Short mmCIF file of C-alpha atoms and ligand atoms in Angstrom, two decimals:
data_model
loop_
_atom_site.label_atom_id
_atom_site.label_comp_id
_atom_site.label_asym_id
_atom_site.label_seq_id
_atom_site.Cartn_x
_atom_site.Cartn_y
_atom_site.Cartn_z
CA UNK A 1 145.01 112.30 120.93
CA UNK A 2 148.21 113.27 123.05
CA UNK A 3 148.36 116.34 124.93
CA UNK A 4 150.34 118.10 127.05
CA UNK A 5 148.88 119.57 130.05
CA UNK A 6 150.44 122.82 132.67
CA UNK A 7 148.87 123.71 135.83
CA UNK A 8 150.85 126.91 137.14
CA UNK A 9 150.51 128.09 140.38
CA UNK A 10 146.37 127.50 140.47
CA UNK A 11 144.28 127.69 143.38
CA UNK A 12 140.65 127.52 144.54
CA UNK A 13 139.26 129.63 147.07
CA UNK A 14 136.34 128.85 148.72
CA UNK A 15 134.88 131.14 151.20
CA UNK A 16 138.02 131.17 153.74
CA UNK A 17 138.97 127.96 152.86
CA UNK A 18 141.86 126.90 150.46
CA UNK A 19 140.84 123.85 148.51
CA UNK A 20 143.69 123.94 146.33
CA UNK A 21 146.43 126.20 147.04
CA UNK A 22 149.02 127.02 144.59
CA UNK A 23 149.49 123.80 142.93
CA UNK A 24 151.75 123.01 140.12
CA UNK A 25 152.04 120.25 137.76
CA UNK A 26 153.21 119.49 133.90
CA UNK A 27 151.49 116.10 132.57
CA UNK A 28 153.36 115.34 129.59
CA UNK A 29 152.07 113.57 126.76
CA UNK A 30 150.09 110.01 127.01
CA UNK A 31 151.03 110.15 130.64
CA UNK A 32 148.41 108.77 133.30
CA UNK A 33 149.14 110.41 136.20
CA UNK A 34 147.19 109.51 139.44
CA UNK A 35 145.76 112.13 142.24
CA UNK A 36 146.02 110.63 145.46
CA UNK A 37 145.35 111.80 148.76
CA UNK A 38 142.27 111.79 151.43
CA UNK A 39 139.17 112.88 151.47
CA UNK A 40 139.00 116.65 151.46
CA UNK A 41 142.69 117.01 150.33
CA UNK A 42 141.24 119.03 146.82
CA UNK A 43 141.64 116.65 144.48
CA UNK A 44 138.20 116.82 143.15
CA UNK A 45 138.51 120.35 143.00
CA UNK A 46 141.83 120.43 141.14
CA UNK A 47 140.22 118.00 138.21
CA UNK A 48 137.30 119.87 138.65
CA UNK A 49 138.83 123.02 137.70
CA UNK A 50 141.33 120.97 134.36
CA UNK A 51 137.54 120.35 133.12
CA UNK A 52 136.42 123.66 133.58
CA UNK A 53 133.74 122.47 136.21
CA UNK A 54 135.01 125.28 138.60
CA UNK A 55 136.87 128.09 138.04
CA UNK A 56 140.29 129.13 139.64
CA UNK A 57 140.70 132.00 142.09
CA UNK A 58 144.65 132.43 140.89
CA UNK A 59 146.69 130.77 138.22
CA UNK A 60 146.55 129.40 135.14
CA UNK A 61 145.72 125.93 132.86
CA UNK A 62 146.98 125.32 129.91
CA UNK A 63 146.85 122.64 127.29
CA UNK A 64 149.01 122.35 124.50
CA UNK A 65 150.41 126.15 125.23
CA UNK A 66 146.91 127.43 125.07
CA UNK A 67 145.57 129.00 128.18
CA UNK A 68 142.02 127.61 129.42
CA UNK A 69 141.93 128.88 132.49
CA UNK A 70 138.11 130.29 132.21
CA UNK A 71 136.93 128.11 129.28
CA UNK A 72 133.66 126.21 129.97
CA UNK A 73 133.87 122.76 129.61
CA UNK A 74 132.49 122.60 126.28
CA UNK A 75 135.42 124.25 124.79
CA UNK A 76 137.82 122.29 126.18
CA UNK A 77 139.34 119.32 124.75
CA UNK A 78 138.90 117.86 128.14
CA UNK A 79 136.57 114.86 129.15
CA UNK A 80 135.33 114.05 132.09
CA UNK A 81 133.73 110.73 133.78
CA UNK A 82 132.42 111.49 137.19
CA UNK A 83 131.84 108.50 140.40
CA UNK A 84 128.56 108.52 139.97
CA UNK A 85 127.94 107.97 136.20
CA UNK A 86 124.52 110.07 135.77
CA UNK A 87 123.68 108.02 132.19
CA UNK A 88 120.25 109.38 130.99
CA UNK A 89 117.57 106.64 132.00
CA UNK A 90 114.95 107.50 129.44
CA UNK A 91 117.76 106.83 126.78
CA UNK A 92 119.55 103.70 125.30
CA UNK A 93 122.97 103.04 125.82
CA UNK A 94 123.13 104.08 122.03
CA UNK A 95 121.76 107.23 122.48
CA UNK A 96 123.04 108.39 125.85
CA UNK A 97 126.84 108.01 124.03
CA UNK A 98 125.64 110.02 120.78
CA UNK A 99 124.06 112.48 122.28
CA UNK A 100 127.17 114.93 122.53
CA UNK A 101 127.97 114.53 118.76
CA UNK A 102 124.21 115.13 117.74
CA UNK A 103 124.75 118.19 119.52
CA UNK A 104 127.58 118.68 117.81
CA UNK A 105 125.40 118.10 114.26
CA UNK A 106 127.73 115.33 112.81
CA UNK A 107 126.27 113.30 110.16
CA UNK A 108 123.99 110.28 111.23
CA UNK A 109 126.78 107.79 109.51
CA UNK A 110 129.19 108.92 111.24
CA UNK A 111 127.84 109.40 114.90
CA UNK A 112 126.90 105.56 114.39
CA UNK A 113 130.03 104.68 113.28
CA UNK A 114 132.19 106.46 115.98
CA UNK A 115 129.26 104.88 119.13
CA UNK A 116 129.75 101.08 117.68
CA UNK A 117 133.42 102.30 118.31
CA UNK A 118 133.71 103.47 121.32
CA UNK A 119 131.16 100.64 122.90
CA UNK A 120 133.62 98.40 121.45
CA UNK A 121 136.41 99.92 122.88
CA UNK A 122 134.09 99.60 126.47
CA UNK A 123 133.52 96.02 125.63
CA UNK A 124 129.93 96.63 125.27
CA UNK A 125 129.63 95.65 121.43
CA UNK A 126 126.38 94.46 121.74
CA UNK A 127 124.80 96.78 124.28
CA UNK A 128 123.56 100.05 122.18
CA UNK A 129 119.78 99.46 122.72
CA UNK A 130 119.94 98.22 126.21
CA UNK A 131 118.40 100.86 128.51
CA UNK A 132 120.94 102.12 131.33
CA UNK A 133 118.79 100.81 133.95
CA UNK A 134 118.76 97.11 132.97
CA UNK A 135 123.12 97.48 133.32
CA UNK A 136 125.12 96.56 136.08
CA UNK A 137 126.94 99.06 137.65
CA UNK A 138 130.24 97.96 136.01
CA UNK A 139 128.46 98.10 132.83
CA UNK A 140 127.27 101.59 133.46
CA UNK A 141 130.59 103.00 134.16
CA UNK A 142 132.11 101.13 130.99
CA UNK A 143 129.02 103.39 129.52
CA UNK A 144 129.86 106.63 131.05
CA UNK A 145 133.56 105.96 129.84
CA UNK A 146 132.18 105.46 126.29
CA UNK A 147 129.83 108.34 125.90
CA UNK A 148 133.37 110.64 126.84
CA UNK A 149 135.71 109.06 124.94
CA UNK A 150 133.12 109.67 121.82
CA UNK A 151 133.70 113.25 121.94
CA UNK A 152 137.72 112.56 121.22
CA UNK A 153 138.88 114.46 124.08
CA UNK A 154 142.67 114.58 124.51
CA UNK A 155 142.65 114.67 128.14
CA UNK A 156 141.12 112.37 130.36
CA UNK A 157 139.97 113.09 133.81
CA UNK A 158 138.46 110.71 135.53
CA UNK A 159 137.28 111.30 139.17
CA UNK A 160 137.09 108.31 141.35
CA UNK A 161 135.25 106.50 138.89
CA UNK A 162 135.03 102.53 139.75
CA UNK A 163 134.66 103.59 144.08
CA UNK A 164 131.29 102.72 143.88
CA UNK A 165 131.63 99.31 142.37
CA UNK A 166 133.13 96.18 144.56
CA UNK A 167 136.84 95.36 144.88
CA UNK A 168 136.78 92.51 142.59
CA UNK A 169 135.38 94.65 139.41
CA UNK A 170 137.09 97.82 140.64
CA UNK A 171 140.44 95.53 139.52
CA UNK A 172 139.18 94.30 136.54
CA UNK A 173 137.84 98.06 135.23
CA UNK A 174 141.04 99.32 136.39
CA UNK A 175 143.14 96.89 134.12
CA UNK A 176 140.67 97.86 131.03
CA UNK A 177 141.14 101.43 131.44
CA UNK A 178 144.48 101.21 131.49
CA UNK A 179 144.61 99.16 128.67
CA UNK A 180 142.17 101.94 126.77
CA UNK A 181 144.42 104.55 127.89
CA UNK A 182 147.44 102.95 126.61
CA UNK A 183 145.96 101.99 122.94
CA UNK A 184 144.78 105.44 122.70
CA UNK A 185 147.65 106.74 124.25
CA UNK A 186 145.32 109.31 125.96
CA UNK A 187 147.34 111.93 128.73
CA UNK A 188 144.70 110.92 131.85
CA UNK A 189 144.64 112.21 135.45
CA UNK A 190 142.94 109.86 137.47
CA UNK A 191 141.75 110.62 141.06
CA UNK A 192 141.51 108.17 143.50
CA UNK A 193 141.62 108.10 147.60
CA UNK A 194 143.08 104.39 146.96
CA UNK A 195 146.88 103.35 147.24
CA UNK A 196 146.52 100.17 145.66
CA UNK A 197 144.48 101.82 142.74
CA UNK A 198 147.23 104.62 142.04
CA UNK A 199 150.24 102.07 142.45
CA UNK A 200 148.53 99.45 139.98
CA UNK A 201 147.62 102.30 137.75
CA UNK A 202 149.94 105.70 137.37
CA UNK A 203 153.12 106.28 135.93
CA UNK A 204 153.20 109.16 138.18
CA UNK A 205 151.67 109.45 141.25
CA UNK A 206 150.29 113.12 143.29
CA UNK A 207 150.12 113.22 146.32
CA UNK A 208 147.89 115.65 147.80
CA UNK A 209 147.47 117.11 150.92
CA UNK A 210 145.50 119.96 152.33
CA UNK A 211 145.09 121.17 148.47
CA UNK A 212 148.80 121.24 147.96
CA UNK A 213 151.47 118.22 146.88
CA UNK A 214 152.91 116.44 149.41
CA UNK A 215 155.08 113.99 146.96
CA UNK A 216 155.71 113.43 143.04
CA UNK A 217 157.12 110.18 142.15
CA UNK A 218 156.76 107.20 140.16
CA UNK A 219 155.06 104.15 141.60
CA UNK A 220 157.97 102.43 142.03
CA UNK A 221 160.11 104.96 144.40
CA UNK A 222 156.87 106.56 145.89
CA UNK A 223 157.47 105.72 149.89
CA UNK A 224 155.22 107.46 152.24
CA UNK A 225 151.14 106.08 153.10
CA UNK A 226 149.09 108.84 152.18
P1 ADP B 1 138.79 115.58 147.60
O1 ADP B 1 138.36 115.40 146.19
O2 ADP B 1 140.24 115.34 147.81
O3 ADP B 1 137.93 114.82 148.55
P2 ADP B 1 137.62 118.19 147.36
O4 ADP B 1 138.27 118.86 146.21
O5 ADP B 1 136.28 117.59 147.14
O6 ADP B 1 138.62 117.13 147.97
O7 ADP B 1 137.49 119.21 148.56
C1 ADP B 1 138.60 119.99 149.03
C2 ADP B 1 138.09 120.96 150.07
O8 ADP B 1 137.26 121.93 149.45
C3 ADP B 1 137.22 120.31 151.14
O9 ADP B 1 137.47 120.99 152.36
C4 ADP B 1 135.81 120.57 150.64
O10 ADP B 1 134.88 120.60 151.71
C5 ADP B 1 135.96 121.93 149.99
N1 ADP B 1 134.99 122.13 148.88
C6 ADP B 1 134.94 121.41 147.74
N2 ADP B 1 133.94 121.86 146.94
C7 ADP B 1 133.37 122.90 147.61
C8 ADP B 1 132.31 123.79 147.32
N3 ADP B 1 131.63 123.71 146.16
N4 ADP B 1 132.01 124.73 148.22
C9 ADP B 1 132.70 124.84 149.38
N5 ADP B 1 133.72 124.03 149.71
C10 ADP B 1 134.06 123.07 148.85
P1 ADP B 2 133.76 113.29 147.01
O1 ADP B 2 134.38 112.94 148.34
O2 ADP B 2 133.06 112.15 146.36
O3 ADP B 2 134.70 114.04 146.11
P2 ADP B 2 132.66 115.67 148.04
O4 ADP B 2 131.88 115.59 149.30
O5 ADP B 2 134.07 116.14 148.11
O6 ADP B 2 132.58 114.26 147.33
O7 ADP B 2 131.91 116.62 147.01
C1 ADP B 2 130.65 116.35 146.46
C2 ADP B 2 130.12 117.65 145.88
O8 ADP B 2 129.85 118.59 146.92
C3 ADP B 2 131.08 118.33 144.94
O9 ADP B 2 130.35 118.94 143.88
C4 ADP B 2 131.77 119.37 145.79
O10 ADP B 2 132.20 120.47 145.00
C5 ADP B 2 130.66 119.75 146.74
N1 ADP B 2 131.16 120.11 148.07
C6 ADP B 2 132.11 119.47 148.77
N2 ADP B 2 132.33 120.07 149.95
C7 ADP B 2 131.48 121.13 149.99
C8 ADP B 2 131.23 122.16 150.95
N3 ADP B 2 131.92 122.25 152.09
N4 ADP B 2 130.27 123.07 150.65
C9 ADP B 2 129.60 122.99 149.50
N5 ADP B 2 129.79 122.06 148.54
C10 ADP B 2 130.73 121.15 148.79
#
């Protein structure tokens, strides 16, 4: 699952505005590095853009040596799990996590196989006919998680993904996705406008500012309040 990711010298025009402005970063391996920075400082825009969500107006992405820069985001071995989850309501929990490997026209054994997987990996073992809209929100993101991790992506980005949920679970799916990340041993870039989040999470932390870095370090010898 490891992979190693380069961002070289990309940036993101839009109109006159720099969202990201030649930013550069190497993830290495099973790393989780975090994002932080404020509202508005590009950090949607920079994961946006590892996913192939939005293209770059100058530099390149590569992973694993090969250059995605324009891929869509079906040809990447990127996955992606967004704040708000968007699960398809008129599907079951089942369904809305095989529905990228029917597309993909795997064989019926093993698209069940590899959903009662990853829903155990979620901790929703029981959950695959439940429709979305009887879950709690916690639930739904544990979902969301699922239904990208199915797809065996080798890079994780997830974008702010527990900020709708209250502190107390926000902790507690914060410790399980580290805990996923580890066993899988996953390289994940994880964007988040909160301190505490990044210092309980990262091994490295970004932080960003006006679509550039501001500071690279560890959480133990990062120093300066976003
Ligand atoms: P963050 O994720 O740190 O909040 P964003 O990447 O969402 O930051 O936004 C960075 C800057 O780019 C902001 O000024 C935002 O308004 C602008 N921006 C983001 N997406 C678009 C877009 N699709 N069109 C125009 N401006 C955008
Ligand atoms: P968040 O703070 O949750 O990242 P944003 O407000 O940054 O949310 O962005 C929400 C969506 O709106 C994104 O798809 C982003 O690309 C888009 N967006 C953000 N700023 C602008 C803008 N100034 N003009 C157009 N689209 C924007």
């Amino acid at each position: 699952r490891m992979a190693h990711l380069a961002i070289e010298g990309v940036s993101k025009l839009f109109g006159t505005t720099f969202a990201v402005r030649d930013f550069s970063l190497e993830v290495g391996d099973g790393e989780l590095v975090c994002l932080l920075g404020p509202s508005g400082s590009g950090k949607s825009t920079l994961l946006r853009m590892i996913g192939g969500f939005e293209h770059p107006t100058g530099g390149t992405i590569r992973i694993d040596a090969k250059n995605v820069t324009t891929l869509p985001p079906e040809r990447r071995p990127t996955g992606m799990v967004f704040q708000s989850h968007a699960l398809w309501t008129h599907m079951d929990v089942f369904n809305n996590i095989a529905f990228g490997l029917k597309l993909r026209r795997l064989p019926k054994v093993e698209i069940r196989q590899r959903v009662e997987d990853a829903l155990a990996l979620v901790g929703l073992a029981d959950y695959g006919r439940r429709m979305t809209t009887q879950l709690s929100g916690g639930q739904q993101q544990r979902v969301a998680l699922a239904r990208s991790l199915v797809l065996e992506p080798k890079i994780l980005l997830l974008d702010e993904p527990f900020a709708s949920l209250d502190q107390h679970l926000r902790e507690r799916l914060r410790e399980e996705v580290r805990d996923i990340q580890q066993r899988l041993g996953i390289t994940t870039l994880f964007v988040t406008h909160g301190q505490d989040e990044a210092l309980a999470l990262a091994d490295r932390i970004v932080v960003m500012r006006d679509g550039g870095t501001e500071q690279i370090a560890p959480p133990s010898t990062i120093y300066r309040q976003p």
